[in-house]
Amino acid sequence: MEFEGCSCFRQRLVLSTLSGKRVKIRNIRSKDDNPGLRDFEASFIRLLDKVTNGTRIEINQTGTVLFYQPGLLYGGSVEHECNVQRSVGYYLEALLMLAPFMKTPLRAVLKGVTNDPTDPSVDLLKVTAIPLMKKFGIDGDGLEIKVLKRGMAPEGGGEVLFTCPVRRSVKPVQLTETGKIKRIRGTAFSVRVSPQMANRIVDSARSVLNKFIPDIYIYTDHMKGASSGKSPGFGLTLVAETVNGTFLGAEVVSTPQGQGDPVLPEDLGRNCAKLLLEEIYRGGCVDSTNQSLALLYMTLGQQDVSKTLLGPLSPYTIEFLRHIRDFFQMMFKIEQQKPGEDEQKGGEKVLMTCVGAGYSNISKTIK
Amino acid sequence: MEKKEQKRHQHKHSGPKAQKKNRKREQGQEQDERKRNPRAFSVQSAVRMAKTFHRTQDIKTKKHHIPLVDRTPLEPPPVVIVVMGPPKVGKSTLIRCLIKNYTRQKLSDICGPVTIVSGKKRRLTLIECNNDINSMIDLAKVADLVLMLIDASFGFEMETFEFLNICQVHGFPRVMGVLTHLDTFKNNKTLRKTKKRLKHRFWTEVYQGAKLFYLSGMVYGEYQTQEVKNLGRFISVMKFRPLVWRTSHSYVVADRMEDLTDPEAIRLNPKCDRTVSLYGYLRGTFLKNKCQVHIPGVGDFSVADVSFLPDPCPLPEVIKKRALNVKERLLYAPMAGVGGLVYDKDAVYIDMPSGHASRQQEEVRPTTELVHSLIGTQATLDAKMAASKVSLFTGAAALTPEEVQENEKQNPMEIREWDEKAQRERRRAVFADEDDDEEESDDEEEEEEEEDEEEEDEEGLTTLKKEDEKAAPPVKKQKFEERVEMPAFADSDDELEKSEDDESEEEEDEGDEENEEMEEGEPVKRSSGPDSGLCSEEDDEDEEEDSDMDEDGDGIVKSKMSSKPPEEENLDTEDAEMGYETAGALRWKEDLAQKASEAYLRHQLATPNLRKLVYGTVAEKEEEDSNDEEELGGLFKVSRPEKSKKVRADAMDCSRFHPDSSHDWDQEEMLASIRDCFVTGKWEEDKDAATLLKEDDELYGDFEDLETGEVHKAKTKAEGENDDEINGDDDDDDEEEEAPQVKLDDDEVQKNKRLEKKRRLKERFDAQYDDGDATYFDDLKEEMQKQAELNRQEFEDVDDEVRVQYEGFRPGMYVRVEIPALPCEFVTNFDPHYPVILGGLGPSEGNVGYLQMRLKKHRWHSRILKTRDPLILSLGWRRFQTIPLYYIEDHNGRHRLLKYTPEHMHCGATIWGPITPQGTGFLAVQTVGGIKANFRIAATGVVLDLDKSVTIVKKLKLIGYPYKIFKNTCFIQGMFNTVLEVAKFEGASIRTVSGIKGQIKKALRTPPGAFRATFEDRLLMSDIAFLRSWYPVSVPQLYNPVTSLLMPVGQKDTWAGMRTLGQLKHDLDIRNKPNQDSLYKPVVRQIRHFNTLHIPKELQKALPFKNKPKQMQAKGKTPRDLQRPAVVREPHEKKVAALLDALSSVYAYKNKKAKAEQHAKHKEFLKQKDKQDAERQKRLKEERKKTFRAMGQKEKKKLKSSLKGASKDN
């Protein structure tokens, strides 16, 4: 399969790895002043090479053409130095998609930036993606994301441990009921700044959310010494849990040192709370960052009907759906659900329905 | 021995006995067995009770299977029945008889699969399996039922067993044995014995009690009707088990093949790659468009296009009668030329059935009618062919006229023929021919033209057609069809879509990117036929609403589009799909802008269509199309900046969804809009805690407080009792609100409420009591059941065209699969007697890698297998040759290479081959060419693991010799060549042949490769030190698919791949010079010489004389003087001596004679004596007896008298 440009770079490589189809990407920033693959993309390719066996990667001299022939997903113990241009979340999102289909359970230690403003942070994925994976039958002791060290944006220095068990197949799901939000949890963290920052964040975030629900608890997490990374910063991750076990998350991080105006912790807390409200407004059984993950697992499920209620599709998800069609010849039935007249449950929802591709983990050994 | 009629027992109906019995019965009824006899049921032993309980539970759980979701299609594809057997056993005859039994038709030549309707719910596809191991393997993979024919007069043949083993490996289909040639047995007893013998052998192979049929004799070259009928009944009621491989892979047993290659291309290069369409029922699971398939015997191909066709052999629609009528007993066998048409490579033969059969057929099959009419028209052959496709399609008899027309449009039969001829002229001929027909048919012809221009779009076109019918009222249908120009429709459709998208923009306010996408979307939507044809339900609704507009649009479009020649459209389609721009694209784009703007105005209020947004457009592709902006018009120009393309192509790869800027979360309204998302918000009616509580109250409200003695009554009960007062009294808010409205039908409401309450009560009760013994297994089963239900229902009401997009083509559909780039030999050497199977491949199953498998040499195969000898494997759908390496796993997990497979044990094998899911079975044969005398299946096994690298090692011993020895240290040379090599092995343990262990210490500078080693003991110079190491072996990357279908007709079973080393040596007559040391030579034993025993002198002295070595000299030669001289006689002396000799011999003779006489006399005498003795003895014995008897009597008398005396005394 051939593609142009480096948008959706991860999607293409991940789907290629899962479907076994080789991929050629041309014209990667060919018109750019600095053509070719960026360091973080190269680092991503290296990570893929580490978790697979027999992958063939060819990059031309300028880095504008990439040929990727996927091998088999191997897993095992992997340690990867992620590029600091993107946060660990960038790499972790791809690993979440691949991890259940490995030969041996994955235990990946990713080092780099744990929180930055562009990508979903490790904390957010921990509180939203992991419960989502559990719904697809990927659970057990092994499934865990752990922040060993926290590293903020420009310099990094964080360390994240991700472990995931392997599965032969993924269960079909019927996630059509969001349920009502019963509690809000969160983590306010601060590294290499005053620990008071976290408390200030918590107070401001609570002030917004208290109007809706009293059951709010925001942990403060101040890391010191070796586990505090190389750059200062602070941030907040909020997650709303519904009675049906849906987790909707939002997060805001302080602007990295030396990039743009600094933010006040109070503003940050309020913004984050508002983002969470926005996420709740969008609604659905899967939050907006994990839409593609949920859709991928639905695609790779057994040959049964899966349904998921999502909020409005993000542009990333729309691209992902197209790529799923290209790689797996799978189309989703997309039905829009308008909110009722007197209901006050946020915006439009989208009900995604598909028949799984009957994918089975071909890497796993049988004895 | 006659049986007497016994008098039956008379029950008493009256009298005391009857009364007693009645009393007993009454008691028994009212009293439980347990109650009446409690001791019999009491627990005697707790241990035994536990044991029995365990046992019953064990038996129960043993019966459980892992529940699977039931994915069988509602309308299943025909059952594949493979008729298998060695040659001359009666396969064709049986098929013919079965066909006759089911359809009352006679098929002369069985050629390719034959599909028949056998019952109200079952269709059968009969395939004959010829005596080629390739066909046997392929058909075993698709067969649902195997009819295994066995020549009873001969017994089992090797093929039968081979086939059974093949079946076993690839999941066991149902197997039914059929014994034929039973009429050759003259003797009834041998017949019976043979039957029994064969039956038991068959049972051991299949399973105990497997069905074996007997076809006893032939009547006019056919089997007896009754027996065939019985067999048919068995087939009709047979149930089949789902097999793992087949439920996870889609497959098609092709029953038709058409070559679609451009005839011009063939003319230019007869060996060019062909585009071929294959037809057949889809089986297994869903087939996705553009997936990869494997055709066993040809290779892997990617499907260019899949479309479904109306069923050529449909089941009866309405089932009202008990049996099928003659019209419904359909027969479909295109390869055998059923339907009056036989397709040959360069001609079409029309077969006229003769005699009574034809008359019957005439009424039955409209096909024949049309064929007749065809013949009547005396048109050119081309015209006939064109028309023939029309006729064939009507073969689907049960369709309505409209549908029939559609079918005709889609007729698949025609396609191959067209490609052979020049398209233009033929088409013209059709026009001329059919001109006098109604105009409708004319239109159809036009459509057909288009169709063969752009075959890929076929699917899309039909969709359009259907949608069109749906949208417009039926009256208008005619009109529509008249001016149907397919691309125009596609456009008009797109107008709708686009405009909808535009509105969605407004509504969704998603920012400019979507806007962009939508606008970019148009060209592709317009151009790619299938895509534009797709419409979700919402879309359909839209269309219905706006049907008038639709028509308007059509009008406009038609006038514009009709001028365009179809070729150009075709170009457009392809171009757009390829993402290139051509000049042809410009023209149609001009009107687009106009139309779009019009439509935009019209459809401002329609709903957005997300599906179009996601799938209808692909952002990157259109960018190129729209480079020149003048053709796009004002509307599009605005929203797309020139460099947007680059931005999109290299956009930031981030999954975050940035929030909508329009939402201001400081405002109260916004906050209010999500109020209900929280538990603190308002709940739905059925989940509200208040209502739930109230219901609970209704159910469980009745209770009595034992302490206070207060009695609480449920409120609603009271309500129920006094209906009249209810409205006012109700304390529930909702009901209060509703009350005024529903006042009129009060009773109704009350009734509903009561019903509802009852239902809830029942549910609760069920939950409480059923869940008690509901096990995990039951839960799982229920879950699966639910999923199956959901699977069935989810897409049930969706139109097939759309449904296919979501699900893929579902099993049971009759599909046409177009495959490009097939080797020309497939077409030129096509033989319908060989099955053509399209096996769908899952994701990444088209790749090649290393496979680790568990393998066992078949116990009937005569030889063990050698590592690196090529082997032909049948794995998944594939048959391929590869080079396996055999290994065995050591205790420490090391995979050690084996030179040969073990004789009776499993071993591992690693091959380079196609990625196939683990757990798939395979079988191996050494050759597929020719028929060898012995059992051909060499090995069987299962795939364990897939990998891209191998871990097999073989043992390597490095040998070195000591050249200097200091105590326990010594210098060893000859093991390595350089210092570096030694450095790598520093610390490795070495050993001498005599068993002294040691370690490599350090390399020496000279000689290169020598090193210092220490040992646990001193070495000798004659010792040899060796290092045991493991050397990784690489698996040869040979993957050579068996291309038996490409062989010329009649030689398809002669495929030969790579030869084994042994064969090569044999063929080239190469002999290895063996190592002289390895040769066997005759064993010659040397005679051993022992030294003489030496006894010391001292000892000699001490010995007793007899043991002393004797000092005697050996006797020397007699001296000459002592030797006696030889006597030389005179003649006279000689005479004397002779006389004396004669006399002495006479004397000796006389003596001898006398002795013999004497001996005889003595013998006689002895006999006499014996006789006398015997007589004497006899006499003596009698005498003795007499005396003893007398004595005994005397004694007795004495005793008696004394006893008498004694008794007297007493």
Short mmCIF file of C-alpha atoms in Angstrom, two decimals, chain A residues 4-12 17-22 26-32 40-41 53-55 69-72 74 86 90 93 103 116-121 124 168 171-174 177 179-184 208-209 211-214 240 242-243 251-253 270 274-282 288-289 291-292 302-307 312-319 321-326 328-336 338 342-348 350 352-367, chain B residues 69-71 247-250 284-292 504 507-508 510 513-514 517-518 520 531 534 536-538 580 607-621 624 645-666 668-684 687 783-784 786-788 790-798 802 804-808 842-850 852 854 889 895 915-920 942-950:
data_model
loop_
_atom_site.label_atom_id
_atom_site.label_comp_id
_atom_site.label_asym_id
_atom_site.label_seq_id
_atom_site.Cartn_x
_atom_site.Cartn_y
_atom_site.Cartn_z
CA GLU A 4 1.81 10.22 0.77
CA GLY A 5 3.00 12.48 3.51
CA CYS A 6 3.66 11.82 7.12
CA SER A 7 0.24 12.53 8.59
CA CYS A 8 -1.20 9.57 10.39
CA PHE A 9 2.24 8.07 10.45
CA ARG A 10 1.57 5.93 13.49
CA GLN A 11 -1.80 4.69 12.28
CA ARG A 12 -0.32 3.47 9.05
CA THR A 17 1.99 -4.33 11.48
CA LEU A 18 -1.33 -5.79 12.50
CA SER A 19 -2.55 -6.60 9.02
CA GLY A 20 0.81 -7.77 7.71
CA LYS A 21 0.55 -5.51 4.68
CA ARG A 22 3.66 -3.69 3.60
CA ARG A 26 6.36 8.83 -0.08
CA ASN A 27 6.88 12.54 -0.02
CA ILE A 28 7.43 12.86 3.67
CA ARG A 29 7.79 16.60 4.12
CA SER A 30 9.28 16.69 0.65
CA LYS A 31 8.51 20.38 0.20
CA ASP A 32 9.62 21.28 3.69
CA PHE A 40 10.58 11.35 16.87
CA GLU A 41 9.30 9.41 13.89
CA ASN A 53 10.81 -9.68 14.71
CA GLY A 54 11.75 -9.67 11.08
CA THR A 55 10.65 -6.13 10.25
CA GLN A 69 7.52 -4.43 5.74
CA PRO A 70 6.13 -5.62 9.03
CA GLY A 71 7.41 -8.63 10.87
CA LEU A 72 5.71 -10.58 13.59
CA TYR A 74 7.32 -10.33 19.42
CA ARG A 86 7.01 14.11 21.44
CA TYR A 90 2.83 9.32 21.34
CA GLU A 93 -0.71 4.98 22.09
CA LYS A 103 4.00 -13.39 21.08
CA ASP A 116 3.54 17.63 27.24
CA PRO A 117 0.79 19.78 25.76
CA THR A 118 0.56 18.08 22.35
CA ASP A 119 0.04 14.41 23.07
CA PRO A 120 -2.19 12.62 25.53
CA SER A 121 -0.09 12.12 28.58
CA LEU A 124 -4.50 10.25 30.89
CA ARG A 168 -5.54 -14.79 21.21
CA LYS A 171 -14.03 -9.91 22.71
CA PRO A 172 -16.82 -8.08 20.94
CA VAL A 173 -18.35 -5.29 23.00
CA GLN A 174 -21.69 -3.60 23.26
CA GLU A 177 -25.01 3.01 27.48
CA GLY A 179 -24.34 5.80 32.26
CA LYS A 180 -24.22 8.68 34.64
CA ILE A 181 -21.09 10.08 36.10
CA LYS A 182 -20.73 8.99 39.67
CA ARG A 183 -17.35 10.34 40.60
CA ILE A 184 -14.52 12.47 39.42
CA VAL A 208 -15.71 24.42 38.75
CA LEU A 209 -16.69 20.81 39.17
CA LYS A 211 -21.43 22.48 40.86
CA PHE A 212 -22.17 19.08 39.39
CA ILE A 213 -21.10 16.42 41.75
CA PRO A 214 -19.70 16.32 45.25
CA ALA A 240 -14.94 11.17 35.29
CA THR A 242 -19.76 6.68 35.16
CA VAL A 243 -21.87 4.01 36.75
CA GLU A 251 -5.77 17.06 31.08
CA VAL A 252 -3.79 20.24 30.91
CA VAL A 253 -0.08 20.70 31.39
CA ARG A 270 -10.02 25.80 35.75
CA LYS A 274 -13.67 22.99 31.59
CA LEU A 275 -11.99 20.55 29.28
CA LEU A 276 -13.49 17.76 31.29
CA LEU A 277 -16.89 19.38 30.96
CA GLU A 278 -16.31 19.59 27.23
CA GLU A 279 -15.43 15.93 27.20
CA ILE A 280 -18.57 15.14 29.14
CA TYR A 281 -20.53 17.24 26.69
CA ARG A 282 -19.16 15.15 23.86
CA SER A 288 -12.09 11.36 22.49
CA THR A 289 -8.43 10.37 22.72
CA GLN A 291 -11.74 6.52 20.06
CA SER A 292 -9.31 5.02 17.62
CA GLN A 302 -14.23 -11.95 16.52
CA GLN A 303 -16.70 -12.07 13.72
CA ASP A 304 -19.48 -10.67 15.80
CA VAL A 305 -21.28 -7.41 15.93
CA SER A 306 -19.67 -4.81 18.16
CA LYS A 307 -21.26 -1.53 19.04
CA PRO A 312 -18.34 13.35 17.83
CA LEU A 313 -15.59 11.73 15.81
CA SER A 314 -12.30 13.49 16.07
CA PRO A 315 -10.41 14.20 12.83
CA TYR A 316 -7.82 11.68 13.92
CA THR A 317 -10.52 9.04 14.31
CA ILE A 318 -11.94 9.84 10.91
CA GLU A 319 -8.56 9.27 9.36
CA LEU A 321 -11.56 4.81 10.06
CA ARG A 322 -10.37 5.38 6.52
CA HIS A 323 -7.17 3.57 7.21
CA ILE A 324 -9.06 0.68 8.74
CA ARG A 325 -11.02 0.43 5.54
CA ASP A 326 -7.83 0.41 3.53
CA PHE A 328 -8.85 -4.44 6.75
CA GLN A 329 -11.62 -3.70 4.21
CA MET A 330 -13.82 -2.93 7.16
CA MET A 331 -16.48 -0.29 7.26
CA PHE A 332 -18.34 0.89 10.27
CA LYS A 333 -22.00 1.59 10.33
CA ILE A 334 -22.19 5.11 11.62
CA GLU A 335 -25.45 6.27 13.11
CA GLN A 336 -25.91 9.64 14.65
CA LYS A 338 -29.44 13.39 18.31
CA ASP A 342 -35.60 17.78 27.25
CA GLU A 343 -32.50 15.72 27.85
CA GLN A 344 -29.50 17.61 29.01
CA LYS A 345 -26.78 15.18 28.21
CA GLY A 346 -24.48 17.10 25.97
CA GLY A 347 -24.05 17.00 22.24
CA GLU A 348 -24.61 14.53 19.51
CA VAL A 350 -22.34 8.60 17.19
CA MET A 352 -20.47 2.88 15.63
CA THR A 353 -21.33 -0.66 14.63
CA CYS A 354 -19.16 -3.18 12.92
CA VAL A 355 -18.62 -6.88 12.41
CA GLY A 356 -15.18 -7.87 13.61
CA ALA A 357 -12.61 -9.06 11.14
CA GLY A 358 -12.11 -12.33 13.00
CA TYR A 359 -8.53 -11.42 13.71
CA SER A 360 -6.56 -13.82 15.80
CA ASN A 361 -3.16 -13.31 17.30
CA ILE A 362 -0.91 -15.23 14.98
CA SER A 363 2.19 -14.54 16.98
CA LYS A 364 1.15 -16.39 20.09
CA THR A 365 2.67 -19.82 20.45
CA ILE A 366 0.59 -22.85 21.24
CA LYS A 367 2.12 -25.62 23.20
CA VAL B 69 -21.34 -18.05 18.79
CA ASP B 70 -23.67 -19.55 16.24
CA ARG B 71 -22.69 -17.87 13.00
CA THR B 247 -15.69 -21.06 9.98
CA SER B 248 -12.80 -18.65 10.03
CA HIS B 249 -12.10 -18.49 6.30
CA SER B 250 -14.34 -17.73 3.39
CA GLY B 284 -17.42 -20.23 5.34
CA THR B 285 -17.46 -16.70 6.57
CA PHE B 286 -17.72 -13.16 5.28
CA LEU B 287 -15.67 -12.32 2.24
CA LYS B 288 -14.31 -8.82 2.01
CA ASN B 289 -13.87 -7.04 -1.23
CA LYS B 290 -10.30 -6.67 -2.43
CA CYS B 291 -9.03 -9.34 -0.14
CA GLN B 292 -6.44 -11.94 -0.90
CA SER B 504 -23.38 19.07 8.18
CA GLU B 507 -24.48 22.14 11.94
CA GLU B 508 -21.49 20.49 13.31
CA GLU B 510 -16.37 21.30 13.25
CA GLU B 513 -10.89 20.77 8.12
CA GLU B 514 -14.07 18.90 7.67
CA GLU B 517 -12.69 17.23 3.30
CA MET B 518 -16.18 17.46 2.15
CA GLU B 520 -12.49 17.56 -1.63
CA ASP B 531 -18.63 4.40 -3.50
CA LEU B 534 -23.46 3.45 -1.24
CA SER B 536 -26.80 4.54 4.43
CA GLU B 537 -30.28 4.41 5.74
CA GLU B 538 -30.33 8.04 6.57
CA TYR B 580 -4.16 10.89 -11.09
CA THR B 607 -29.15 16.16 8.07
CA PRO B 608 -25.45 15.69 7.90
CA ASN B 609 -24.19 12.37 6.80
CA LEU B 610 -21.25 11.22 8.77
CA ARG B 611 -20.81 8.13 6.74
CA LYS B 612 -20.17 10.15 3.64
CA LEU B 613 -17.84 12.32 5.58
CA VAL B 614 -15.78 9.39 6.68
CA TYR B 615 -15.88 6.98 3.81
CA GLY B 616 -17.24 8.93 0.90
CA THR B 617 -14.14 10.97 0.56
CA VAL B 618 -10.52 10.37 1.01
CA ALA B 619 -8.79 13.61 1.62
CA GLU B 620 -5.47 13.13 0.00
CA LYS B 621 -6.67 11.82 -3.26
CA GLU B 624 -4.51 16.54 -7.09
CA LYS B 645 -2.60 19.70 0.54
CA LYS B 646 0.85 19.75 1.91
CA VAL B 647 -0.42 20.70 5.26
CA ARG B 648 -2.77 17.77 5.24
CA ALA B 649 -0.32 15.27 3.91
CA ASP B 650 2.26 16.18 6.46
CA ALA B 651 -0.11 17.13 9.20
CA MET B 652 0.73 16.66 12.82
CA ASP B 653 0.05 13.14 13.96
CA CYS B 654 -1.79 13.67 17.19
CA SER B 655 -4.81 11.90 18.59
CA ARG B 656 -5.97 14.77 20.74
CA PHE B 657 -9.33 16.21 19.86
CA HIS B 658 -9.15 19.88 20.57
CA PRO B 659 -12.21 21.36 22.13
CA ASP B 660 -14.84 23.26 20.32
CA SER B 661 -14.11 26.94 20.72
CA SER B 662 -17.77 27.86 20.60
CA HIS B 663 -18.48 26.22 23.90
CA ASP B 664 -17.98 28.61 26.74
CA TRP B 665 -18.10 26.72 29.95
CA ASP B 666 -18.54 29.81 32.02
CA GLU B 668 -24.93 28.74 32.68
CA GLU B 669 -26.66 27.30 29.61
CA MET B 670 -23.64 25.28 28.69
CA LEU B 671 -23.35 23.99 32.19
CA ALA B 672 -27.00 23.11 32.16
CA SER B 673 -26.62 21.20 28.92
CA ILE B 674 -24.65 18.45 30.61
CA ARG B 675 -26.51 18.51 33.88
CA ASP B 676 -28.07 15.09 33.27
CA CYS B 677 -24.78 13.39 32.64
CA PHE B 678 -24.19 13.21 36.36
CA VAL B 679 -25.80 11.01 38.93
CA THR B 680 -27.03 14.20 40.51
CA GLY B 681 -29.01 15.03 37.38
CA LYS B 682 -32.37 13.73 36.27
CA TRP B 683 -32.62 10.02 35.63
CA GLU B 684 -34.52 8.21 32.95
CA LYS B 687 -33.81 3.91 36.03
CA GLU B 783 -24.00 -14.62 26.27
CA MET B 784 -23.17 -16.39 23.05
CA LYS B 786 -27.32 -13.06 22.75
CA GLN B 787 -24.39 -12.26 20.53
CA ALA B 788 -25.68 -14.56 17.83
CA LEU B 790 -27.44 -9.49 17.72
CA ASN B 791 -25.34 -10.61 14.78
CA ARG B 792 -28.45 -11.78 13.00
CA GLN B 793 -30.50 -8.71 13.70
CA GLU B 794 -28.04 -5.92 13.33
CA PHE B 795 -27.97 -5.73 9.56
CA GLU B 796 -31.14 -7.61 8.83
CA ASP B 797 -33.12 -4.69 7.50
CA VAL B 798 -30.27 -3.11 5.58
CA VAL B 802 -25.05 -1.60 1.70
CA VAL B 804 -22.15 -6.06 1.89
CA GLN B 805 -20.11 -2.97 2.57
CA TYR B 806 -20.37 -3.36 6.30
CA GLU B 807 -20.19 -7.08 6.74
CA GLY B 808 -18.55 -8.20 3.57
CA GLY B 842 -7.06 -13.69 6.62
CA PRO B 843 -4.93 -10.68 7.41
CA SER B 844 -1.23 -11.40 7.05
CA GLU B 845 -1.89 -14.94 5.85
CA GLY B 846 -0.55 -13.92 2.49
CA ASN B 847 2.91 -13.43 3.92
CA VAL B 848 5.70 -15.92 4.14
CA GLY B 849 7.72 -16.74 7.21
CA TYR B 850 9.11 -19.55 9.27
CA GLN B 852 7.34 -24.35 13.48
CA ARG B 854 4.80 -30.68 15.24
CA GLU B 889 13.40 -30.27 21.72
CA HIS B 895 15.98 -27.34 19.35
CA ILE B 915 1.92 -17.71 7.57
CA THR B 916 -0.98 -19.87 8.78
CA PRO B 917 -2.69 -19.56 12.15
CA GLN B 918 -1.41 -21.82 14.87
CA GLY B 919 -3.31 -25.00 15.42
CA THR B 920 -3.88 -25.60 11.73
CA VAL B 942 0.00 -29.22 13.30
CA VAL B 943 1.38 -25.68 13.20
CA LEU B 944 2.68 -24.56 16.56
CA ASP B 945 4.35 -21.25 16.09
CA LEU B 946 5.12 -18.61 13.54
CA ASP B 947 8.24 -16.60 13.52
CA LYS B 948 10.60 -14.66 11.39
CA SER B 949 13.69 -16.40 12.70
CA VAL B 950 14.65 -19.95 13.59
#
